[in-house]
Amino acid sequence: MTISSRSGSPGPDAAEETTVIPVVPAQDGADETTTLPPIDVPVLEDEEFEPQADRDATFRPSRAGWAARSAVWLVLAWFVLAFPVNFLSPFTLGVSDVSAASEAAIFAIVGLSLNVLLGYAGQISLGHQAFVGIGAFTSAYVVVDLEMGFWFAVAVASGLGLVQAAILGAVSLRLTGLYFALVTLAFGNFAQQTVFAIPELTGGEGGKEAPRPAMFDSDYSYYFLCLGFLAVVLFLDWRLTRSKAGRALQALRENPRVASSYGINVKAYTLLAFAVSGLFAGLAGALMAHHDEVIVNQKFGFQLALLFVLMTVVGGLRSRSGVVIGSAFFALLHSGHLLSLLEPVTQTIFRFSLVDFITGTIGLPIEFVALVIGPILLLLTITMYPGGIGQQIAPIREWMLGRRFDRHAGKVTEVEVNDVRA
Amino acid sequence: MSVLEIDDVSIHFGGVKALQHIALRAGEWEIVGIIGPNGAGKTTLFNCITGFYTPTSGTVRYRGKDISNLPVHARTALGLGRTFQNVGLVKNTTVLENLCTAQHLQVAYDPVSGILGLPATFVEESRVAVRARQILELMSLEHIALERVADLPYGMQKRVEIAAVLATDPDVLLLDEPGSGMGPEEAHDLGDLLLTLRKEFGLTIVMIDHHVPLVTRISDYVYCLNFGEVLAQGTPDVVRRHPEVVKAYMGTDETDEPGEAGGAGSPATPQPGAHRSEEYA
Amino acid sequence: MNLPLYEQLALALTAGVLRGAVYALVALGIVLVFRGSGIFNFAQAEFGTTGLFAAYWALEIKGWGYPTSFLFGMGVAIALGLLTERLVIHPLRDSSRVTLLVGTAGVALAAIGFQFWWFNETLVMSMPKINEAFFMTPWGAVVTVQELITLGVLAVVAVGLALFFRSPSGLAIQAAQQEPVASELVGISVRRVSMLTWGIAAALGGLAGILAGPYLTFSAGFLSFGAVGALLPGFMAAVLAGMRSMPGAVAGGLLVGCIEQLSSLSILDGAVPGAGALVLFVFLLGVLLVRPQGIFVGKVATA
């Protein structure tokens, strides 16, 4: 067969002239199995170069290695699935802790949403709280005012998130990155001051009710609902990066010229990234509304937008596990639960009260801890570990996936990408 | 019929007339060489052909179809494949990924199914990977499949780039200085490679290069550009002896052996130049 | 609000120009940094708030005099600017523009965090004005002397900057910005120029913060998105100036102030809540989509 899957046969006049080109008609369905005919391609002089990447390709863990990895996986599963509901747990967590865990899962969805834009498409959004907020109020509105079901409300909120993000994305196509950041900032400001101030939508100062469906009324079941949605989002994100859309985004982020010469419609795929990001954000908003049960518009201020950017970047752009951990970390830090969870640990082990230290010695109220520590972590991340948490945990992640433990895995060596001269 | 027809193309940037009334033809299975000093407008011409620039006037035709107003990706879909002067690859990722990305248009599912993870997309993905490996094998590059492009030496990147363009399934290859950074021997091997690729894939090749021996050896027809205009055109021998060209560009190359032009891969094309005038103006 | 329209207009324009003076100061700093390093400095307004907090601390807690406190606040703002340059901008000089933007946003957030930390007992603060006097214009607008001082300072700063950029060090800055390598060769320290740029920008932010602080009460993040949220309007003014022209930034600041205040006209007010934010958003979109190169660009961006 030829390498061409299109009817790559040359023009009629030329075909008569030649006999050298083996044009074998493409056989339907059999394409995967046929190999290309061996042809004699002259080998160019190889420069001295030792391939590095294939070295560990044959590595398989030993039996003990598999056992250790399985044990770690089990602990992780226990931590996510059983620990919050006090199953087989040495600690006893209250309902508010589970609620905080739900919020962590929701923040993780937001983080993944922002990661699609910031990490995959290379577009910064400083107005992401607007997408989330509009999703939240839409879902509440659909459930309370339109008296429709919860699942329908979630779908509407996600859909609206998709549409508004796509519209904003259409604007971004006409602007360069930095100017677009300004537009998102203005959009967030507009949503906060104008849209969220419409009392019919947001219930004004007192907030808007957003009841949960009967099945997920308890904080425990709601946690698993959030976890389920997070799993779905993770799956979609995984497939996004492993399919043609993810490759297209990677190419256009790094070099739009090369991307388009590969046949990628740069504009369409940028819009697709916005749509996916908006979908996730709307979904997270809906979950957030029904998580809080009463959703207040003050929640969606500019600081929340910055917190979203912070947790995504600190988590590590383009690293799913990093973004999830970073988002959960900041969600817990933000609500103060991280400290109260760590408190018994530091009390018993170090005989030292972390909370007393921070509020007393340093004089920092718990609610501002995230605000002070977060930016410092952010600045440390971008100046010293551009890969964020994702970079730090990469060796462990690789190990858990059955590869060799490599301290240097996941090192982010950003190559300066010059625009291709064209 | 010519595969590629450029008619009276001019492009101005502000007051700068980068290209003026360029006419160029590339017939089926021809190798067309473009030479000319730096700043002559060679790459600008490529940008007009591939759609990065819209010419101020004139038309670009592909197999008789006017493609002057098509965006870049649509021209790639028609079969124009292009390499860049300084390697056009996604450098922060692996060679294999690049070849998968380059197959974008041949992937048989839509992006949304891909994101939803429909079963068929998994099958298609493995087919894409297999084909990428096949192309790498063909180019003797399979040993570096998992290397990050940025870690590779320049010459190897250049070859990966050609492999990536082949993965886009082109009919016409537009190569912007494929021999840059190569010595005479490597350039000679590159010539053999291009001749083989033309033979195996039935490609038409338009090539910009500074290696005059390379261009004259493998080209069927050569254009020499200077100051945005065609200074001379014709068979390699005609162009290299053209007094204007010698004066403007390559006086020293006169010492080259003339016999080289009929070297390794004798053109499989109908005798080029038969359908056009030997001189430009 | 049943005043005749022209009177409302006069009121709005007065308020707009006065508010716009603050925006213009912020915009000048943004333009300066962008010309110097191609960075969108989201920390610009927080240089101001931090300076304001320092001045407040000196004046109200330490009981220093007004001039001393003012200078102290300016000093803190400038120090923050220089620290930002040293600790964030310089290490990231080879990173992508978006990373740098996130970096400056990080500085802004860190500054806000420290402001909260510093004054976590008093959530809302107020600072006395330089001169508490105010008067009424014939068309009924209340104008405080403090606001007039701000306007005056803006004028002085604008002229001062114009003169500075014609002086040898000003020219050196321009040279270093346009041709870093060549400037290094002729003995201009690009590093020092970068420090100087950020120092001046932070001083401009400090001026905006300490002068605007007494307008109303303030709390952490005041100049970014508090009572006088000048960050977004400042950026809009800078965009109007094509991110390059200094006089353009001044004109842009005043224009943005006026446009924002026009939304308080009774024909608009009440129809939509938060009409100011809506108007600004639409205005920014309009400018960026129709004339991304800016409006007040001037012939050449020299001054």
Coordinates of C-alpha atoms in Angstrom, one line a residue, chain A:
Chain A
M1 CA 0.0 0.0 0.0
T2 CA 1.0 3.6 -0.3
I3 CA 1.4 5.6 2.8
S4 CA -1.4 7.7 1.5
S5 CA -4.9 7.1 2.8
R6 CA -6.3 9.7 0.5
S7 CA -6.6 8.7 -3.1
G8 CA -3.1 9.8 -3.4
S9 CA -2.6 8.6 -6.9
P10 CA -1.0 11.2 -9.1
G11 CA -2.7 12.9 -11.9
P12 CA -3.7 10.8 -14.9
D13 CA -1.2 12.1 -17.4
A14 CA 1.7 11.5 -15.1
A15 CA 0.6 8.0 -14.1
E16 CA 0.9 6.7 -17.6
E17 CA 4.5 7.9 -17.8
T18 CA 5.8 6.0 -14.9
T19 CA 6.0 2.6 -13.5
V20 CA 8.0 3.2 -10.3
I21 CA 5.2 4.1 -8.0
P22 CA 3.6 1.2 -6.4
V23 CA 0.0 2.3 -6.0
V24 CA -1.8 -0.3 -4.1
P25 CA -5.5 0.5 -3.5
A26 CA -6.2 1.0 0.1
Q27 CA -8.0 -2.0 1.5
D28 CA -10.9 -1.2 3.8
G29 CA -10.3 -2.3 7.4
A30 CA -7.1 -4.0 6.7
D31 CA -5.0 -0.9 7.0
E32 CA -3.9 -1.5 10.6
T33 CA -2.3 -4.9 9.8
T34 CA -0.5 -4.2 6.6
T35 CA 2.9 -2.8 7.0
L36 CA 4.6 -0.5 4.6
P37 CA 6.8 -2.1 2.0
P38 CA 10.4 -2.0 2.9
I39 CA 11.9 0.7 0.8
D40 CA 15.5 1.7 0.5
V41 CA 15.6 5.1 2.2
P42 CA 19.2 6.4 2.3
V43 CA 20.3 6.8 5.9
L44 CA 21.6 10.3 6.5
E45 CA 24.8 10.6 8.5
D46 CA 23.8 10.2 12.1
E47 CA 25.2 12.8 14.4
E48 CA 26.6 11.4 17.6
F49 CA 23.5 10.9 19.6
E50 CA 22.5 8.4 22.2
P51 CA 18.8 7.8 22.6
Q52 CA 17.8 8.1 26.2
A53 CA 14.1 7.4 26.3
D54 CA 13.9 3.8 25.5
R55 CA 16.3 2.7 28.2
D56 CA 13.7 1.8 30.8
A57 CA 11.1 0.5 28.3
T58 CA 11.5 -3.1 29.3
F59 CA 11.4 -2.5 33.0
R60 CA 8.8 -4.6 34.9
P61 CA 8.4 -4.5 38.7
S62 CA 9.2 -7.6 40.6
R63 CA 6.5 -9.5 42.6
A64 CA 7.4 -7.6 45.8
G65 CA 7.4 -4.4 43.7
W66 CA 3.8 -5.1 42.6
A67 CA 2.8 -5.8 46.2
A68 CA 4.2 -2.5 47.4
R69 CA 2.5 -0.7 44.6
S70 CA -0.8 -2.4 45.3
A71 CA -0.5 -1.5 49.0
V72 CA 0.0 2.2 48.2
W73 CA -3.0 2.1 45.8
L74 CA -5.1 0.5 48.5
V75 CA -4.1 3.2 51.0
L76 CA -4.9 5.9 48.5
A77 CA -8.3 4.3 47.8
W78 CA -9.0 4.1 51.5
F79 CA -8.0 7.7 51.9
V80 CA -10.3 8.9 49.2
L81 CA -13.2 6.6 49.6
A82 CA -13.3 5.4 53.2
F83 CA -11.5 7.9 55.4
P84 CA -14.0 10.8 55.0
V85 CA -16.9 8.5 56.0
N86 CA -15.1 7.1 59.1
F87 CA -14.7 3.6 57.7
L88 CA -11.7 1.7 59.1
S89 CA -10.4 5.0 60.3
P90 CA -8.3 5.8 63.4
F91 CA -9.8 9.3 63.4
T92 CA -13.3 10.4 63.6
L93 CA -14.3 13.1 61.3
G94 CA -17.3 15.2 61.7
V95 CA -19.9 16.1 59.1
S96 CA -18.3 19.4 58.4
D97 CA -15.1 17.7 57.4
V98 CA -16.9 15.6 54.9
S99 CA -18.5 18.7 53.6
A100 CA -15.0 20.2 53.2
A101 CA -13.9 17.0 51.4
S102 CA -16.8 17.5 48.9
E103 CA -15.7 21.1 48.4
A104 CA -12.2 19.8 47.7
A105 CA -13.6 17.5 45.0
I106 CA -15.5 20.4 43.5
F107 CA -12.4 22.7 43.6
A108 CA -10.6 19.9 41.9
I109 CA -13.1 20.0 39.0
V110 CA -12.6 23.8 38.8
G111 CA -8.8 23.2 38.8
L112 CA -9.1 20.8 35.9
S113 CA -11.4 23.2 34.1
L114 CA -8.8 26.0 34.4
N115 CA -6.1 23.5 33.5
V116 CA -7.7 22.9 30.1
L117 CA -7.4 26.6 29.4
L118 CA -4.2 27.6 31.1
G119 CA -2.4 24.3 30.7
Y120 CA -3.6 22.9 27.4
A121 CA -4.6 25.9 25.4
G122 CA -2.3 28.5 27.0
Q123 CA -5.0 31.0 27.6
I124 CA -5.2 32.7 30.9
S125 CA -8.5 33.3 32.6
L126 CA -8.8 35.7 35.5
G127 CA -12.5 35.5 35.5
H128 CA -13.1 31.8 36.1
Q129 CA -15.2 32.5 39.2
A130 CA -17.8 34.0 36.8
F131 CA -18.2 30.7 34.9
V132 CA -18.5 28.8 38.2
G133 CA -20.8 31.4 39.7
I134 CA -23.1 31.5 36.7
G135 CA -23.2 27.7 36.8
A136 CA -24.1 27.8 40.5
F137 CA -26.9 30.3 40.2
T138 CA -28.3 28.7 37.0
S139 CA -28.5 25.4 38.7
A140 CA -30.2 26.9 41.8
Y141 CA -32.6 28.8 39.5
V142 CA -33.5 25.7 37.5
V143 CA -34.2 23.7 40.7
V144 CA -36.0 26.4 42.7
D145 CA -37.7 28.6 40.3
L146 CA -38.4 26.3 37.4
E147 CA -38.9 23.3 39.7
M148 CA -37.0 21.0 37.4
G149 CA -34.9 18.1 38.6
F150 CA -31.4 18.2 39.9
W151 CA -29.8 16.3 37.1
F152 CA -31.5 18.5 34.5
A153 CA -30.2 21.6 36.5
V154 CA -26.6 20.2 36.4
A155 CA -26.9 19.7 32.7
V156 CA -28.2 23.2 32.1
A157 CA -25.5 24.7 34.2
S158 CA -22.8 22.8 32.4
G159 CA -24.3 23.7 29.0
L160 CA -24.5 27.4 29.9
G161 CA -20.9 27.3 31.1
L162 CA -19.9 25.8 27.8
V163 CA -21.8 28.4 25.8
Q164 CA -20.5 31.4 27.7
A165 CA -16.9 30.1 27.6
A166 CA -17.2 29.5 23.9
I167 CA -18.4 33.1 23.4
L168 CA -15.6 34.5 25.4
G169 CA -13.3 32.1 23.5
A170 CA -14.5 33.6 20.2
V171 CA -13.3 37.0 21.6
S172 CA -10.0 35.6 22.6
L173 CA -9.3 34.5 19.0
R174 CA -9.0 38.1 18.1
L175 CA -6.7 39.0 20.9
T176 CA -3.2 38.1 22.0
G177 CA -2.8 36.3 25.3
L178 CA -2.2 39.2 27.6
Y179 CA -5.0 41.3 26.3
F180 CA -7.3 38.4 26.7
A181 CA -6.4 38.1 30.3
L182 CA -7.7 41.7 30.7
V183 CA -10.9 40.8 29.0
T184 CA -11.5 37.8 31.4
L185 CA -10.7 40.1 34.3
A186 CA -13.3 42.6 33.1
F187 CA -15.8 39.8 32.4
G188 CA -15.3 38.5 36.0
N189 CA -15.8 42.0 37.3
F190 CA -18.9 42.4 35.2
A191 CA -20.4 39.1 36.2
Q192 CA -19.7 39.8 39.9
Q193 CA -21.1 43.3 39.9
T194 CA -23.9 43.1 37.3
V195 CA -25.1 39.6 36.8
F196 CA -24.7 38.4 40.4
A197 CA -26.5 41.5 41.6
I198 CA -29.7 40.6 39.8
P199 CA -31.9 39.6 42.8
E200 CA -34.2 37.4 40.7
L201 CA -31.2 35.2 39.8
T202 CA -29.1 35.3 42.9
G203 CA -31.5 36.1 45.7
G204 CA -29.7 39.3 46.6
E205 CA -27.9 39.6 49.9
G206 CA -29.5 36.7 51.6
G207 CA -28.4 34.2 49.0
K208 CA -30.3 31.7 46.9
E209 CA -31.5 28.4 48.0
A210 CA -30.2 25.3 46.2
P211 CA -31.7 22.2 47.7
R212 CA -30.1 18.8 47.1
P213 CA -32.0 15.9 45.7
A214 CA -33.4 13.5 48.3
M215 CA -30.9 10.8 47.4
F216 CA -27.9 12.9 48.1
D217 CA -29.3 14.9 51.0
S218 CA -26.7 13.7 53.5
D219 CA -23.2 15.2 53.4
Y220 CA -21.8 11.7 53.0
S221 CA -23.7 10.7 50.0
Y222 CA -23.2 14.1 48.5
Y223 CA -19.4 13.6 48.9
F224 CA -19.7 10.5 46.7
L225 CA -21.7 12.3 44.2
C226 CA -19.0 15.0 43.9
L227 CA -16.4 12.2 43.8
G228 CA -18.3 10.5 41.0
F229 CA -18.4 13.7 38.9
L230 CA -14.7 14.3 39.6
A231 CA -14.1 10.8 38.2
V232 CA -16.1 11.6 35.1
V233 CA -14.2 14.8 34.6
L234 CA -10.9 13.1 35.1
F235 CA -11.8 10.5 32.5
L236 CA -12.8 13.1 30.0
D237 CA -9.6 15.0 30.7
W238 CA -7.6 11.9 30.3
R239 CA -9.2 11.1 26.9
L240 CA -8.8 14.7 25.8
T241 CA -5.1 14.6 26.3
R242 CA -4.8 11.2 24.7
S243 CA -6.9 11.9 21.6
K244 CA -6.5 14.1 18.6
A245 CA -8.0 17.1 20.4
G246 CA -5.3 17.0 23.1
R247 CA -2.5 16.7 20.5
A248 CA -3.9 19.5 18.5
L249 CA -4.1 21.8 21.6
Q250 CA -0.5 20.9 22.5
A251 CA 0.7 21.8 19.1
L252 CA -1.3 25.0 18.8
R253 CA -0.2 26.1 22.3
E254 CA 3.4 25.7 21.5
N255 CA 3.4 26.8 18.0
P256 CA 0.2 27.8 16.1
R257 CA 2.0 27.9 12.8
V258 CA 3.2 24.4 13.0
A259 CA -0.2 23.3 14.2
S260 CA -1.9 24.8 11.2
S261 CA 0.6 23.3 8.9
Y262 CA -0.3 19.9 10.4
G263 CA -3.8 20.6 9.3
I264 CA -5.2 21.6 12.6
N265 CA -7.9 24.3 12.6
V266 CA -6.3 26.5 15.3
K267 CA -9.4 28.6 15.9
A268 CA -11.8 25.7 16.1
Y269 CA -9.6 23.8 18.6
T270 CA -9.1 26.9 20.7
L271 CA -12.9 27.2 20.9
L272 CA -13.1 23.6 21.8
A273 CA -10.8 24.1 24.7
F274 CA -12.9 27.0 26.0
A275 CA -16.0 24.9 25.6
V276 CA -14.6 22.0 27.6
S277 CA -13.3 24.3 30.2
G278 CA -16.6 26.1 30.5
L279 CA -18.5 22.8 30.7
F280 CA -16.4 21.7 33.6
A281 CA -16.7 25.1 35.3
G282 CA -20.4 25.1 35.0
L283 CA -20.6 21.6 36.4
A284 CA -18.4 22.6 39.3
G285 CA -20.7 25.6 39.9
A286 CA -23.8 23.5 40.0
L287 CA -22.2 21.1 42.5
M288 CA -21.0 24.0 44.5
A289 CA -24.5 25.5 44.7
H290 CA -26.1 22.3 46.0
H291 CA -23.1 21.7 48.2
D292 CA -23.6 25.1 50.0
E293 CA -27.4 24.7 49.8
V294 CA -27.6 28.4 50.2
I295 CA -25.4 30.1 47.6
V296 CA -24.4 33.8 48.2
N297 CA -23.1 36.1 45.5
Q298 CA -20.3 37.5 47.7
K299 CA -18.6 34.2 47.3
F300 CA -17.7 34.8 43.7
G301 CA -15.4 37.7 44.0
F302 CA -12.1 38.4 42.3
Q303 CA -10.2 36.7 45.1
L304 CA -11.8 33.4 44.2
A305 CA -10.7 33.8 40.6
L306 CA -7.1 34.4 41.8
L307 CA -7.4 31.4 44.2
F308 CA -8.4 29.3 41.2
V309 CA -5.4 30.4 39.2
L310 CA -3.2 29.9 42.2
M311 CA -4.3 26.3 42.9
T312 CA -4.0 25.3 39.3
V313 CA -0.5 26.7 38.8
V314 CA 0.7 25.4 42.2
G315 CA -0.8 22.1 41.4
G316 CA 1.1 22.0 38.2
L317 CA -0.2 22.8 34.7
R318 CA -0.8 19.8 32.5
S319 CA -0.5 17.4 35.5
R320 CA -3.9 15.9 36.3
S321 CA -2.8 14.4 39.6
G322 CA -1.0 17.6 40.5
V323 CA -4.0 19.9 39.8
V324 CA -6.3 17.7 41.8
I325 CA -4.0 17.6 44.8
G326 CA -3.3 21.3 44.5
S327 CA -7.0 22.2 44.2
A328 CA -7.9 20.0 47.2
F329 CA -5.1 21.4 49.2
F330 CA -6.2 25.0 48.6
A331 CA -9.9 24.1 49.1
L332 CA -9.1 22.7 52.5
L333 CA -6.7 25.5 53.4
H334 CA -9.3 28.0 52.3
S335 CA -12.0 26.6 54.5
G336 CA -9.6 26.1 57.4
H337 CA -10.1 22.3 57.5
L338 CA -6.6 21.5 56.6
L339 CA -5.3 23.0 59.8
S340 CA -8.0 21.5 62.0
L341 CA -7.2 18.1 60.4
L342 CA -3.5 18.5 61.0
E343 CA -4.0 19.8 64.5
P344 CA -4.5 16.4 66.2
V345 CA -1.5 15.1 64.3
T346 CA 0.9 17.8 65.3
Q347 CA -0.5 17.7 68.9
T348 CA 0.2 14.1 69.3
I349 CA 3.5 13.8 67.5
F350 CA 5.2 17.2 68.1
R351 CA 3.2 18.3 71.2
F352 CA 2.7 21.5 69.3
S353 CA -0.4 23.3 68.3
L354 CA -0.2 24.5 64.7
V355 CA -3.4 26.6 65.1
D356 CA -2.1 28.3 68.2
F357 CA 1.2 29.0 66.5
I358 CA -0.5 30.6 63.5
T359 CA -3.2 32.5 65.2
G360 CA -1.3 33.3 68.3
T361 CA 2.4 33.6 67.6
I362 CA 2.2 34.8 64.0
G363 CA -1.1 36.6 64.5
L364 CA -2.8 35.3 61.4
P365 CA -6.5 34.4 61.6
I366 CA -7.3 31.0 60.1
E367 CA -9.4 32.5 57.3
F368 CA -6.5 34.4 55.9
V369 CA -4.0 31.5 56.0
A370 CA -4.8 30.5 52.4
L371 CA -4.4 34.1 51.3
V372 CA -1.0 34.5 52.8
I373 CA 0.5 31.1 52.2
G374 CA -1.0 30.6 48.8
P375 CA 0.7 33.4 47.0
I376 CA 4.0 32.5 48.6
L377 CA 3.6 29.0 47.3
L378 CA 2.7 30.3 43.9
L379 CA 5.7 32.5 43.7
L380 CA 8.0 29.7 44.9
T381 CA 6.3 27.3 42.3
I382 CA 6.8 29.5 39.3
T383 CA 10.3 30.6 40.2
M384 CA 11.7 27.3 41.4
Y385 CA 9.4 24.4 40.4
P386 CA 7.6 25.3 37.3
G387 CA 5.9 21.9 37.3
G388 CA 4.3 22.5 40.6
I389 CA 3.0 19.7 42.8
G390 CA 2.7 17.6 39.7
Q391 CA 6.5 17.8 39.3
Q392 CA 7.2 16.9 42.9
I393 CA 5.0 13.8 42.9
A394 CA 6.0 12.6 39.4
P395 CA 8.5 10.0 40.7
I396 CA 5.9 8.5 43.0
R397 CA 3.2 8.6 40.3
E398 CA 5.5 6.9 37.8
W399 CA 6.4 4.3 40.4
M400 CA 2.8 3.6 41.2
L401 CA 2.0 3.1 37.5
G402 CA 4.5 0.3 37.5
R403 CA 7.6 2.0 36.3
R404 CA 11.0 2.4 38.0
F405 CA 11.3 5.0 40.7
D406 CA 13.1 7.8 39.1
R407 CA 13.9 10.9 41.1
H408 CA 14.2 13.0 38.0
A409 CA 10.8 12.0 36.5
G410 CA 8.6 14.8 35.5
K411 CA 11.3 17.4 35.4
V412 CA 9.9 20.4 33.6
T413 CA 12.5 21.7 31.2
E414 CA 10.7 24.3 29.4
V415 CA 12.4 24.8 26.1
E416 CA 12.4 28.3 24.8
V417 CA 10.0 28.1 21.9
N418 CA 10.7 30.5 19.2
D419 CA 8.1 31.2 16.8
V420 CA 9.0 29.3 13.7
R421 CA 10.3 31.6 11.1
A422 CA 7.9 31.4 8.2

